[in-house]
Coordinates of C-alpha atoms and ligand atoms in Angstrom, one line a residue:
Chain F
M1 CA -15.0 12.8 4.5
Y2 CA -11.7 12.3 2.5
A3 CA -12.6 16.3 1.9
Q4 CA -14.2 17.9 3.8
M5 CA -14.6 22.2 4.7
V6 CA -13.6 22.5 0.8
K7 CA -13.8 26.4 0.2
T8 CA -16.3 27.8 -2.8
D9 CA -15.3 31.1 -4.5
G10 CA -18.0 34.0 -3.9
T11 CA -20.2 35.3 -1.2
R12 CA -23.6 33.8 -2.7
V13 CA -25.3 31.5 -5.4
R14 CA -26.5 33.5 -8.1
S15 CA -29.7 32.1 -9.9
L16 CA -30.5 31.2 -14.6
D17 CA -31.4 35.4 -14.8
E18 CA -28.3 37.0 -13.1
M19 CA -25.9 34.6 -15.8
E20 CA -24.0 35.4 -18.1
P21 CA -25.2 33.0 -21.9
H22 CA -21.9 31.1 -20.9
E23 CA -22.6 30.7 -18.2
R24 CA -26.1 30.0 -18.3
A25 CA -25.1 27.2 -20.8
F26 CA -23.2 26.2 -18.3
Q27 CA -25.8 25.5 -14.9
E28 CA -28.0 24.2 -17.2
R29 CA -26.3 21.5 -18.6
V30 CA -25.5 20.8 -14.7
D31 CA -28.9 21.0 -13.6
A32 CA -29.9 18.6 -16.4
G33 CA -28.1 16.2 -14.7
Q34 CA -25.5 15.7 -17.9
K35 CA -21.2 15.6 -17.4
I36 CA -19.0 18.2 -18.1
E37 CA -15.9 17.4 -19.8
P38 CA -12.1 19.1 -19.6
K39 CA -12.2 20.8 -22.5
E40 CA -15.8 22.4 -22.0
W41 CA -15.7 25.9 -20.6
M42 CA -16.7 26.3 -16.9
P43 CA -16.7 28.9 -13.9
D44 CA -13.7 29.5 -12.7
G45 CA -15.1 29.1 -9.2
Y46 CA -16.2 25.2 -10.3
R47 CA -12.5 24.9 -11.2
K48 CA -11.3 25.9 -8.4
T49 CA -13.7 24.0 -5.9
L50 CA -12.8 20.9 -7.5
V51 CA -9.8 21.4 -7.7
R52 CA -9.6 21.7 -4.6
Q53 CA -11.9 18.5 -3.3
I54 CA -10.0 16.6 -5.3
S55 CA -6.9 17.4 -4.8
Q56 CA -7.9 17.3 -0.8
H57 CA -8.8 14.0 -1.7
A58 CA -5.8 12.5 -3.5
H59 CA -3.5 14.3 -0.7
S60 CA -5.7 11.6 2.0
E61 CA -5.2 8.8 -0.2
I62 CA -1.7 9.1 -0.6
V63 CA -1.2 10.3 3.1
G64 CA -3.5 7.6 4.1
Q65 CA -1.3 5.0 3.6
L66 CA 1.1 5.7 6.4
P67 CA -1.2 4.9 9.3
E68 CA -1.9 1.4 7.9
G69 CA 0.7 0.7 6.1
N70 CA 2.4 1.1 9.9
W71 CA 0.3 -2.2 10.8
I72 CA 1.7 -4.1 7.4
S73 CA 5.4 -5.4 8.7
R74 CA 3.2 -7.3 12.2
A75 CA 0.3 -8.5 10.1
P76 CA -0.5 -11.3 12.1
T77 CA 0.0 -13.9 9.4
L78 CA 0.9 -14.1 5.5
E79 CA -3.1 -13.5 4.5
R80 CA -3.6 -10.7 6.1
K81 CA -0.2 -9.5 5.5
A82 CA -1.4 -9.9 1.7
I83 CA -4.1 -8.7 2.5
L84 CA -3.8 -5.1 3.7
L85 CA -1.3 -5.0 1.9
A86 CA -3.3 -4.7 -1.4
K87 CA -5.4 -2.3 0.3
V88 CA -2.6 0.2 1.1
Q89 CA -1.6 -0.5 -2.6
D90 CA -5.3 0.0 -3.8
E91 CA -5.7 3.2 -1.3
A92 CA -2.6 4.5 -3.3
G93 CA -4.2 3.9 -7.2
H94 CA -6.9 6.2 -5.9
G95 CA -4.9 9.5 -4.8
L96 CA -3.6 8.3 -8.3
Y97 CA -6.5 8.5 -10.3
L98 CA -7.1 11.7 -8.8
Y99 CA -4.2 13.4 -9.3
C100 CA -4.9 12.8 -12.5
A101 CA -8.8 13.6 -12.3
A102 CA -7.2 17.1 -11.2
E103 CA -4.9 17.2 -13.5
T104 CA -8.1 18.2 -16.2
L105 CA -7.7 20.8 -14.0
G106 CA -4.6 22.2 -15.3
I107 CA -3.4 22.8 -12.1
S108 CA 0.3 19.5 -11.8
R109 CA 0.5 16.8 -9.9
D110 CA 4.4 18.2 -9.0
E111 CA 1.8 21.7 -8.1
M112 CA -0.5 19.4 -6.0
Y113 CA 2.2 17.5 -3.8
E114 CA 3.8 21.8 -3.3
Q115 CA 0.4 22.4 -1.7
L116 CA 0.4 19.4 0.9
H117 CA 4.1 19.8 2.1
S118 CA 3.5 23.5 2.2
G119 CA 0.8 22.5 4.3
K120 CA -1.7 25.0 1.9
A121 CA -3.5 21.9 0.8
K122 CA -5.4 19.7 3.7
Y123 CA -6.6 16.2 3.9
S124 CA -9.1 14.6 6.2
S125 CA -8.7 14.6 10.0
I126 CA -9.0 11.4 9.4
F127 CA -5.1 10.3 9.2
N128 CA -3.9 12.3 11.5
Y129 CA -4.1 9.0 14.7
P130 CA -2.6 6.8 15.5
T131 CA -2.4 3.3 14.5
L132 CA -1.2 1.2 17.5
T133 CA -3.3 -2.3 17.9
W134 CA -4.2 -4.3 15.2
A135 CA -7.5 -4.1 15.5
D136 CA -7.4 -0.5 14.2
I137 CA -6.8 -1.6 11.4
G138 CA -9.4 -3.5 10.5
A139 CA -11.8 -0.4 12.5
I140 CA -10.2 1.5 9.8
G141 CA -11.6 -0.5 7.1
W142 CA -14.7 -1.0 9.2
L143 CA -14.5 2.3 10.4
V144 CA -12.7 4.9 8.1
D145 CA -13.0 3.4 4.7
G146 CA -17.4 3.1 5.2
A147 CA -17.4 7.0 6.4
A148 CA -15.7 7.6 3.1
I149 CA -18.3 5.6 1.2
M150 CA -21.2 7.9 1.9
N151 CA -19.5 10.2 0.9
Q152 CA -18.4 8.9 -2.4
V153 CA -21.1 6.8 -3.1
P154 CA -23.5 9.6 -3.9
L155 CA -20.1 11.5 -5.5
Q156 CA -20.4 9.3 -8.7
R157 CA -23.3 11.0 -9.7
C158 CA -20.8 14.7 -9.5
S159 CA -21.9 17.0 -12.4
Y160 CA -17.5 16.9 -13.5
G161 CA -17.1 13.6 -15.5
P162 CA -13.5 12.9 -14.2
Y163 CA -14.0 13.1 -10.7
A164 CA -17.0 10.6 -11.8
R165 CA -15.7 8.3 -13.1
A166 CA -13.5 7.7 -10.3
M167 CA -15.5 6.9 -8.1
V168 CA -17.2 4.3 -10.0
R169 CA -13.7 2.9 -9.8
I170 CA -13.3 3.6 -6.6
C171 CA -15.9 3.1 -4.7
K172 CA -15.9 -0.8 -5.7
E173 CA -12.3 -1.4 -3.8
E174 CA -13.0 1.0 -0.7
S175 CA -17.5 -1.6 -0.2
F176 CA -14.2 -4.7 -0.4
H177 CA -11.8 -2.2 2.2
Q178 CA -15.1 -2.2 4.2
R179 CA -16.1 -5.4 3.8
Q180 CA -12.6 -7.1 4.9
G181 CA -12.3 -4.7 7.8
F182 CA -15.1 -5.9 9.5
D183 CA -14.3 -9.5 8.7
A184 CA -11.1 -9.1 10.7
L185 CA -12.6 -8.0 13.5
M186 CA -15.0 -10.1 13.5
R187 CA -12.6 -12.7 13.7
M188 CA -10.5 -11.3 16.6
V189 CA -14.2 -10.9 18.6
K190 CA -15.2 -14.7 18.6
G191 CA -11.0 -14.9 19.4
I192 CA -9.8 -14.6 22.8
P193 CA -10.8 -11.7 25.7
A194 CA -7.3 -10.3 24.9
Q195 CA -8.4 -9.5 21.1
K196 CA -11.9 -9.0 21.7
A197 CA -10.4 -5.8 24.5
M198 CA -8.8 -5.3 21.8
V199 CA -11.1 -4.7 19.2
Q200 CA -12.9 -1.9 22.1
D201 CA -10.7 -0.4 22.3
A202 CA -10.1 0.6 18.3
L203 CA -13.3 1.3 18.4
N204 CA -13.4 4.4 21.7
R205 CA -10.8 5.7 19.9
W206 CA -11.5 5.9 16.1
W207 CA -15.8 6.7 16.4
W208 CA -15.8 10.4 16.7
P209 CA -12.4 11.1 14.4
S210 CA -14.7 8.4 11.9
L211 CA -17.6 10.9 12.4
M212 CA -15.4 13.9 12.6
M213 CA -14.8 13.3 8.9
F214 CA -17.7 14.1 7.6
G215 CA -16.9 18.0 8.8
P216 CA -19.3 19.7 11.0
S217 CA -22.5 21.1 9.6
D218 CA -22.8 22.9 7.2
D219 CA -26.8 22.9 6.4
A220 CA -26.2 26.9 6.5
S221 CA -22.9 27.0 4.4
V222 CA -22.5 28.9 1.8
H223 CA -19.9 26.5 0.1
S224 CA -21.3 24.1 0.7
V225 CA -24.7 25.5 -0.9
Q226 CA -22.5 26.6 -4.3
S227 CA -21.6 23.5 -4.1
M228 CA -24.4 21.2 -4.0
A229 CA -25.8 24.1 -6.9
W230 CA -22.6 22.5 -9.2
K231 CA -23.2 19.2 -8.5
I232 CA -20.3 18.6 -7.3
K233 CA -21.7 17.5 -3.6
Q234 CA -25.4 16.0 -3.2
N235 CA -25.8 15.6 0.8
S236 CA -25.0 17.6 4.0
N237 CA -22.8 17.0 6.0
D238 CA -25.3 15.9 9.1
E239 CA -27.3 14.0 7.1
L240 CA -24.6 11.4 6.0
R241 CA -23.6 11.8 9.8
Q242 CA -26.8 10.1 10.1
K243 CA -26.5 8.1 7.2
F244 CA -23.3 6.6 8.8
V245 CA -24.3 6.2 12.5
D246 CA -27.4 5.0 11.4
Q247 CA -25.3 2.0 9.6
T248 CA -22.6 1.3 11.5
V249 CA -24.5 0.7 15.0
P250 CA -26.4 -1.7 14.6
Q251 CA -22.8 -3.3 12.4
A252 CA -21.3 -3.0 16.0
E253 CA -23.8 -4.5 18.3
Y254 CA -22.9 -7.1 15.6
L255 CA -19.6 -7.4 16.6
G256 CA -20.6 -7.0 20.9
L257 CA -19.2 -3.9 21.1
T258 CA -20.2 -0.9 22.7
V259 CA -19.9 2.7 21.1
P260 CA -18.5 5.9 23.3
D261 CA -21.9 7.1 23.2
P262 CA -23.8 7.4 25.9
D263 CA -25.9 10.1 24.4
L264 CA -27.1 7.1 21.5
K265 CA -30.1 5.7 21.6
W266 CA -33.0 4.7 18.7
N267 CA -35.2 7.5 17.8
E268 CA -38.9 6.2 16.2
E269 CA -40.1 8.4 15.4
K270 CA -37.0 10.0 13.4
G271 CA -36.4 6.3 12.4
G272 CA -32.6 6.8 13.1
Y273 CA -30.4 7.2 16.0
D274 CA -30.1 10.2 18.1
F275 CA -25.6 10.8 19.0
G276 CA -23.9 13.0 20.5
E277 CA -22.0 16.0 19.3
P278 CA -18.1 14.8 18.3
D279 CA -15.5 17.1 19.7
W280 CA -14.9 19.8 17.5
E281 CA -12.1 21.7 19.1
E282 CA -10.4 18.3 18.5
F283 CA -11.9 18.2 15.2
F284 CA -10.6 22.1 14.3
N285 CA -7.3 21.4 16.5
V286 CA -6.3 18.2 14.0
I287 CA -7.5 20.4 10.8
A288 CA -4.5 23.2 12.6
G289 CA -2.3 21.2 12.3
N290 CA -2.3 19.6 16.5
G291 CA -3.7 16.6 16.3
P292 CA -2.0 13.6 17.5
C293 CA -0.3 12.8 14.2
N294 CA 0.7 15.5 12.2
A295 CA 3.6 16.8 12.2
E296 CA 4.5 13.1 12.0
R297 CA 3.0 12.3 8.2
L298 CA 3.6 15.5 6.6
N299 CA 6.7 15.3 7.8
A300 CA 7.0 11.6 6.5
R301 CA 6.0 12.1 3.4
K302 CA 7.5 15.4 2.3
Q303 CA 10.7 13.1 3.8
A304 CA 9.3 10.2 1.0
W305 CA 9.6 13.9 -2.1
D306 CA 13.2 14.9 -0.7
D307 CA 14.6 12.3 0.0
G308 CA 13.6 10.4 -4.1
A309 CA 14.8 13.8 -5.7
W310 CA 17.8 11.8 -7.1
F311 CA 15.8 9.5 -8.1
R312 CA 13.8 11.2 -10.4
D313 CA 15.9 13.7 -11.4
G314 CA 18.3 10.0 -12.4
L315 CA 15.2 9.0 -14.7
T316 CA 14.5 12.1 -15.9
A317 CA 18.2 12.4 -17.6
H318 CA 18.5 9.2 -18.0
A319 CA 15.3 10.1 -20.3
Q320 CA 16.2 12.9 -21.4
K321 CA 19.9 11.1 -22.9
T322 CA 17.8 8.4 -24.6
A323 CA 16.1 11.8 -26.6
A324 CA 18.9 13.2 -27.5
H325 CA 20.5 9.8 -29.0
S326 CA 17.3 8.8 -31.1
V327 CA 17.5 12.7 -32.0
A328 CA 21.3 11.7 -33.6
A329 CA 20.3 9.0 -34.6
E330 CA 18.5 10.0 -37.3
Chain B
M1 CA -1.7 -38.7 0.6
A2 CA 1.1 -35.8 1.5
T3 CA 3.8 -38.3 -0.2
A4 CA 2.6 -39.7 -2.5
T5 CA 4.0 -37.9 -5.7
L6 CA 7.7 -38.5 -4.6
E7 CA 10.6 -40.6 -5.0
P8 CA 10.9 -42.9 -2.1
D9 CA 14.3 -42.2 -2.2
V10 CA 14.2 -39.0 -2.1
D11 CA 15.2 -37.1 1.6
Q12 CA 11.7 -35.4 3.1
S13 CA 14.6 -33.6 5.1
A14 CA 16.0 -32.6 2.6
L15 CA 13.2 -31.5 0.4
F16 CA 11.8 -29.6 3.3
E17 CA 15.0 -28.4 3.9
F18 CA 15.0 -26.8 0.6
L19 CA 11.4 -25.0 0.6
L20 CA 12.3 -23.9 4.0
R21 CA 15.0 -21.5 1.5
I22 CA 12.9 -20.9 -0.7
G23 CA 9.8 -20.0 1.6
D24 CA 12.2 -18.1 4.3
N25 CA 13.9 -16.1 0.3
A26 CA 10.8 -14.7 -0.7
L27 CA 8.8 -14.0 3.0
I28 CA 12.6 -12.4 4.5
L29 CA 12.7 -9.8 0.8
G30 CA 9.0 -9.2 0.6
H31 CA 8.8 -8.4 4.2
R32 CA 12.1 -5.8 3.4
V33 CA 10.3 -4.9 0.6
S34 CA 7.0 -3.6 2.3
E35 CA 8.8 -1.1 4.1
W36 CA 8.4 1.4 1.2
C37 CA 5.2 1.4 1.3
G38 CA 4.0 5.1 2.0
H39 CA 7.6 5.9 1.5
A40 CA 8.4 5.7 -1.8
P41 CA 10.2 8.5 -4.7
A42 CA 7.3 8.7 -6.5
L43 CA 3.3 7.4 -6.0
E44 CA 3.8 4.8 -9.1
E45 CA 6.9 3.3 -6.9
D46 CA 4.7 3.3 -4.0
I47 CA 2.6 1.3 -6.3
A48 CA 5.3 -1.4 -7.5
L49 CA 6.2 -2.0 -4.9
A50 CA 3.9 -3.0 -2.4
N51 CA 2.5 -5.4 -5.7
T52 CA 6.0 -6.9 -5.6
A53 CA 5.2 -7.8 -1.8
L54 CA 2.0 -8.8 -2.4
D55 CA 3.1 -11.5 -5.2
L56 CA 6.3 -12.1 -2.6
I57 CA 3.7 -12.5 0.7
G58 CA 1.9 -15.8 -2.1
Q59 CA 4.9 -16.7 -2.5
T60 CA 5.5 -17.5 0.1
Q61 CA 2.6 -18.9 1.7
L62 CA 2.7 -21.2 -1.8
W63 CA 6.1 -23.0 -0.6
L64 CA 5.8 -22.5 3.1
G65 CA 2.4 -24.4 3.1
L66 CA 4.4 -26.9 0.9
A67 CA 6.7 -27.6 3.3
G68 CA 4.7 -27.4 5.9
E69 CA 3.1 -30.8 4.6
V70 CA 6.5 -31.7 3.0
E71 CA 7.3 -32.3 7.0
G72 CA 4.6 -33.8 7.5
E73 CA 3.7 -32.3 11.7
G74 CA 0.9 -30.3 10.7
R75 CA 2.4 -27.6 10.6
S76 CA 1.1 -24.5 8.3
A77 CA 2.5 -22.0 6.6
D78 CA 1.8 -19.6 9.0
N79 CA 2.8 -22.2 12.1
L80 CA 6.3 -21.7 9.7
A81 CA 6.6 -18.0 9.1
Y82 CA 5.9 -16.9 12.0
L83 CA 6.5 -19.4 15.0
R84 CA 10.2 -20.5 14.3
D85 CA 13.3 -18.6 15.4
G86 CA 16.6 -17.0 13.8
F87 CA 18.5 -20.1 13.9
E88 CA 15.8 -22.3 11.7
F89 CA 15.3 -19.7 9.1
R90 CA 16.6 -20.5 5.7
N91 CA 16.9 -16.9 3.4
I92 CA 20.5 -16.3 1.8
L93 CA 21.8 -13.1 4.0
L94 CA 21.5 -10.2 0.8
V95 CA 17.7 -10.3 1.3
E96 CA 18.1 -10.0 5.7
R97 CA 19.7 -6.3 3.9
P98 CA 18.1 -3.3 5.7
N99 CA 16.7 -0.8 3.0
G100 CA 19.1 0.9 2.5
D101 CA 18.4 4.6 -0.2
Y102 CA 16.1 3.5 -3.1
G103 CA 18.5 2.3 -5.5
K104 CA 19.6 -0.2 -2.6
T105 CA 16.8 -1.4 -2.6
L106 CA 16.9 -1.4 -6.3
M107 CA 19.8 -3.4 -6.8
R108 CA 19.3 -5.8 -3.9
Q109 CA 15.7 -6.6 -6.3
F110 CA 17.5 -7.4 -9.3
L111 CA 20.6 -9.3 -8.8
F112 CA 18.3 -10.8 -6.5
D113 CA 15.0 -11.0 -9.4
A114 CA 18.0 -12.0 -12.0
W115 CA 18.9 -15.2 -9.9
H116 CA 15.2 -16.1 -9.2
Y117 CA 14.2 -15.8 -12.2
L118 CA 16.6 -18.6 -12.7
L119 CA 15.9 -20.5 -10.6
L120 CA 12.0 -20.3 -10.8
K121 CA 12.3 -21.2 -14.5
A122 CA 14.8 -24.5 -14.1
L123 CA 12.8 -26.1 -11.0
K124 CA 8.9 -25.7 -14.0
G125 CA 11.0 -29.1 -15.3
S126 CA 11.5 -30.2 -11.8
A127 CA 10.3 -34.2 -10.7
E128 CA 8.5 -33.4 -8.2
K129 CA 5.5 -32.3 -9.9
R130 CA 4.8 -29.9 -6.5
I131 CA 7.5 -27.8 -6.7
A132 CA 7.3 -27.5 -11.1
D133 CA 3.3 -26.7 -9.9
I134 CA 5.0 -23.7 -8.0
A135 CA 7.8 -22.9 -9.8
E136 CA 5.6 -22.3 -13.0
K137 CA 2.9 -20.1 -10.8
T138 CA 5.3 -17.0 -10.2
F139 CA 7.3 -17.4 -12.7
K140 CA 5.9 -15.3 -14.9
E141 CA 4.7 -13.0 -11.3
V142 CA 9.3 -13.2 -11.1
S143 CA 9.6 -12.7 -14.5
Y144 CA 8.0 -9.2 -14.3
H145 CA 10.1 -8.2 -11.2
L146 CA 13.2 -9.0 -12.8
N147 CA 11.7 -7.0 -16.2
R148 CA 10.7 -3.8 -14.5
S149 CA 14.1 -4.0 -11.7
R150 CA 16.6 -4.7 -14.4
D151 CA 15.0 -1.8 -16.4
L152 CA 15.3 0.7 -13.4
V153 CA 19.5 0.0 -12.4
I154 CA 19.6 0.0 -16.1
R155 CA 18.3 4.3 -16.1
L156 CA 19.2 5.4 -13.1
G157 CA 22.8 3.4 -13.3
D158 CA 22.8 5.8 -16.8
G159 CA 21.5 8.9 -15.2
S160 CA 22.8 11.8 -13.8
A161 CA 25.8 11.5 -11.5
E162 CA 24.3 11.0 -8.7
S163 CA 22.0 9.0 -9.6
H164 CA 24.6 7.5 -11.0
R165 CA 27.4 7.2 -7.9
R166 CA 24.6 6.2 -5.8
M167 CA 23.0 2.5 -7.5
Q168 CA 27.7 1.9 -8.0
E169 CA 27.5 2.6 -3.9
A170 CA 24.5 0.1 -4.0
L171 CA 26.1 -2.3 -5.7
D172 CA 28.9 -2.4 -4.6
D173 CA 27.5 -2.6 -0.7
L174 CA 25.8 -5.6 -2.2
W175 CA 27.4 -7.8 -4.1
P176 CA 29.8 -9.8 -1.2
Y177 CA 25.9 -11.3 -0.5
T178 CA 25.9 -12.4 -3.6
G179 CA 28.0 -15.4 -3.8
E180 CA 25.4 -17.4 -1.5
M181 CA 23.6 -18.1 -4.3
F182 CA 25.7 -20.2 -5.9
V183 CA 27.0 -22.4 -2.8
G184 CA 25.8 -26.0 -2.7
D185 CA 25.9 -28.1 0.2
T186 CA 25.3 -31.9 0.3
I187 CA 20.5 -30.6 0.3
D188 CA 21.2 -29.0 -2.9
A189 CA 23.4 -32.5 -3.9
A190 CA 21.0 -34.8 -3.5
L191 CA 17.8 -33.1 -5.2
A192 CA 20.4 -32.1 -8.2
G193 CA 21.0 -35.7 -7.6
A194 CA 16.7 -36.7 -8.5
G195 CA 16.2 -33.6 -10.5
I196 CA 14.0 -31.4 -8.7
I197 CA 15.9 -28.5 -8.5
P198 CA 19.0 -27.1 -10.3
A199 CA 22.7 -28.0 -9.2
P200 CA 22.9 -24.1 -7.7
Q201 CA 26.6 -22.9 -9.2
S202 CA 24.9 -23.8 -12.2
L203 CA 22.9 -21.1 -12.1
K204 CA 25.8 -18.8 -11.7
I205 CA 26.8 -18.5 -16.3
G206 CA 23.3 -17.9 -16.5
W207 CA 23.3 -14.9 -13.7
D208 CA 26.4 -13.8 -14.5
E209 CA 24.9 -13.3 -18.2
I210 CA 22.3 -11.6 -17.0
V211 CA 23.8 -8.8 -14.8
A212 CA 26.6 -8.4 -17.0
D213 CA 23.9 -7.2 -19.8
A214 CA 22.6 -5.0 -17.2
L215 CA 25.8 -3.5 -15.9
S216 CA 27.1 -2.4 -19.1
E217 CA 23.8 -0.9 -20.6
S218 CA 23.6 1.0 -16.9
T219 CA 27.4 2.2 -17.3
L220 CA 28.4 0.7 -13.9
V221 CA 30.8 -1.2 -12.5
K222 CA 31.0 -5.0 -11.8
P223 CA 33.0 -5.2 -9.0
A224 CA 35.7 -8.5 -8.5
D225 CA 34.7 -11.5 -6.5
G226 CA 36.2 -11.1 -3.5
Y227 CA 35.2 -12.5 -0.3
M228 CA 31.6 -13.0 -0.3
H229 CA 29.2 -13.6 2.5
K230 CA 27.1 -16.5 4.1
G231 CA 25.2 -18.6 6.3
G232 CA 22.0 -18.2 6.3
R233 CA 20.9 -20.9 3.8
R234 CA 22.5 -22.8 6.8
G235 CA 20.3 -20.5 9.6
V236 CA 23.4 -18.3 10.5
H237 CA 22.6 -14.8 9.3
T238 CA 23.1 -11.2 9.9
E239 CA 22.2 -9.2 13.1
H240 CA 19.2 -7.6 10.7
L241 CA 16.9 -11.2 10.6
G242 CA 16.9 -11.3 14.3
Y243 CA 14.4 -7.3 14.6
I244 CA 13.0 -8.4 11.4
L245 CA 11.2 -11.4 13.0
S246 CA 10.3 -9.0 16.4
E247 CA 8.1 -7.1 13.9
L248 CA 6.9 -10.1 12.0
Q249 CA 6.0 -12.4 14.6
F250 CA 4.8 -9.7 17.4
L251 CA 1.4 -10.7 17.7
Q252 CA 2.1 -14.7 16.9
R253 CA 4.5 -14.5 20.1
A254 CA 2.1 -11.8 22.0
Y255 CA -0.9 -13.8 21.7
P256 CA -0.4 -17.1 21.8
G257 CA -2.6 -19.7 19.7
A258 CA -4.9 -16.3 19.1
V259 CA -6.4 -16.8 15.7
W260 CA -6.8 -13.8 13.1
Ligands
LIG401 FE1 -9.8 5.1 -1.3
LIG402 FE1 -11.4 8.1 -0.9
LIG403 FE1 -10.2 1.5 0.7

């Protein structure tokens, strides 16, 4: 997911009877499906977990501009270029809504950037993989936006109002992206053999990293149980991964592609696919900074920020001058 | 059908040439602007630049689409964008200048927008209806581009000492590439004579005024009008264009005949 392995505070989930009155009132509102708004009392752990989750999600949106932005200048037609530009612009917009949602919890965007740049805050593992051919752009729309939707649709019902509302807007655009990605691949697999080979190669490289987006199995994790009690997570990672595989495999077949998993097969009894285990060692390596593009992605963001300092300072200086003038004029 | 709205005495190849000039400007500047994607100094700037690039690519589709129609040899906007070589491109040199720092990108945008705005404003009254229609459609976008680039040039010029220095440097650097916008040739003369386009020289007074206003607010100093580079409008470019095209056209060149 865009937010992977988000830690909660505390070691176990407490029952209503163990809670102080205001915490109990809070939990009862959450249980009743009511939205929590920024000015209300909330447990410290709830606030901190949300900040981690939302900022990680926001960082993923903006780092996610890089792998796709890599192909804007090489898009094969003017229409594909326009579609890709619009998509990358949407992702930056998602980053913006999400930073705003996180700011309602008492952290500033600059602080969140600082955490990203220092490596303290994470972003989704998926954006540390390279985009090597044009088919990767279609594959990202289809698989990566597809996996993001799996996780984000339930987040529209998340207990924290600003996050839930941001998700409503974002989900609409993500499904659009997914359809456009699929459409681009559809066109390619109907094209010349070299195009179809390019699409198969993209699926071979993006399939497993996409499954890793949901994070390792978390059924037993205390973080996950607490997040579910707070309704900032609705489904386990395995549930979402299963749903994603069940939805995506028929689409791959429709495209005439082979999913690179020898263990993949339909299980009539469970009404879903059985599939192989992602390489979790690779996943933890990517999370730890050893993915193929970690250093490049982070450096690109840091450099953009550092190189832009004079620009931001210049605008601030201008605003201060203007303010001083208008004071003097009064 | 393709020539139904044209006056019979208007030279089709002159019209085609003009449409390449305006379409290629949009294409090449859109390409340059899009290079910033994900690397801008603030998230709001990333969004605004993507928006500008998107507008310019949309305009490219309209202008080059019409160019293909006027040419009448079955070439689409994509064919024209992806399958011509550098000597066949007609954009002015200003738009192929490398991005440089963000200040230079903004200054290039402002100098271009001020001209683009005046050009489209005049083209709204073109005797050729298809040109007037596209101008009508795109004028609003370009007015917005100008508002934005003008505002940022002013704020950064009259900002910190460093932002002032960078903006002045950008202006000095780009100034010799502005003259090309106002030099007409026989193609321009023919089309201006038929009321299809404004004479390039006629836009100079308005441009000088927009630029002088913004520069005085920005506390930047207008460079002296010295030597002006030109050549792009007749296909003689800088070395930069070849690299732009090798990226832009890679897939179309590597997979001839493929449909994307
Ligand atoms: Fe997004
Ligand atoms: Fe997202
Ligand atoms: Fe998306």
